[in-house]
């Protein structure tokens, strides 16, 4: 039986390739709004970030999300990303404690 192909995406922060499910997707919708896409299924142009504060800081400092979308990214999107990353890091710590 053949193994299913796992989609790989590149993080805009650290430029590392990782499986799509391990990354957080940010999407620019056809109407131009930028938002965080936790389902990975919203319509529009997507960019991916590792769930780490360091990658978010690199992407924000170098304006990599703005370059990927060709438009400015509002501060509330960065705040939402930071919140999601904090939650993901907390869940990883709790999982490590339970092992």
Coordinates of N, CA and C in Angstrom, one line a residue, residues 2 4 8 13 28 33-34 40-42 53 55 57-58 61 69 76 78 81 88 91 97-99:
X2 N 0.6 2.2 -0.9 CA 1.4 3.4 -1.0 C 1.0 4.3 0.2
X4 N 0.4 8.0 1.8 CA -0.2 9.2 1.3 C 0.9 10.3 1.3
X8 N 4.0 19.8 1.9 CA 5.0 20.5 2.6 C 4.9 22.0 2.2
X13 N 9.0 32.9 8.1 CA 9.8 33.5 9.1 C 11.2 32.9 9.0
X28 N -4.8 36.1 2.6 CA -5.4 37.3 2.1 C -6.5 36.9 1.2
X33 N -8.8 41.5 2.5 CA -8.6 41.4 4.0 C -7.6 40.3 4.3
X34 N -6.8 40.5 5.3 CA -5.8 39.5 5.8 C -6.3 39.0 7.1
X40 N -7.1 26.2 7.4 CA -6.3 25.9 6.2 C -7.1 25.8 5.0
X41 N -8.4 26.2 5.0 CA -9.3 26.0 3.9 C -9.9 27.3 3.3
X42 N -9.6 28.5 3.9 CA -10.2 29.7 3.4 C -9.7 30.0 2.0
X53 N 7.4 32.0 18.4 CA 7.5 33.5 18.5 C 8.7 34.0 17.7
X55 N 9.9 32.9 14.8 CA 9.5 33.0 13.4 C 8.6 34.2 13.2
X57 N 8.5 37.0 14.9 CA 9.3 38.2 15.0 C 10.1 38.4 13.8
X58 N 10.7 37.4 13.2 CA 11.5 37.5 12.0 C 10.6 38.0 10.8
X61 N 9.5 41.7 11.4 CA 10.6 42.6 11.3 C 11.0 42.8 9.8
X69 N 1.9 39.0 0.4 CA 0.6 39.4 0.0 C 0.5 40.6 -0.9
X76 N -3.8 43.8 14.2 CA -4.6 42.8 14.9 C -4.3 41.4 14.4
X78 N -1.3 40.3 13.5 CA -0.1 39.9 14.3 C -0.4 39.6 15.7
X81 N -1.9 36.2 15.7 CA -0.9 35.2 15.5 C -0.1 34.9 16.7
X88 N -0.2 27.4 21.2 CA 0.4 26.2 20.7 C 1.7 25.8 21.5
X91 N 0.5 24.3 24.8 CA 0.0 22.9 24.6 C 1.2 21.9 24.4
X97 N 5.1 17.5 29.5 CA 5.0 17.1 30.9 C 4.3 15.8 31.1
X98 N 3.3 15.5 30.3 CA 2.5 14.3 30.5 C 3.1 13.1 30.0
X99 N 4.2 13.2 29.2 CA 4.9 12.0 28.7 C 5.9 11.4 29.6

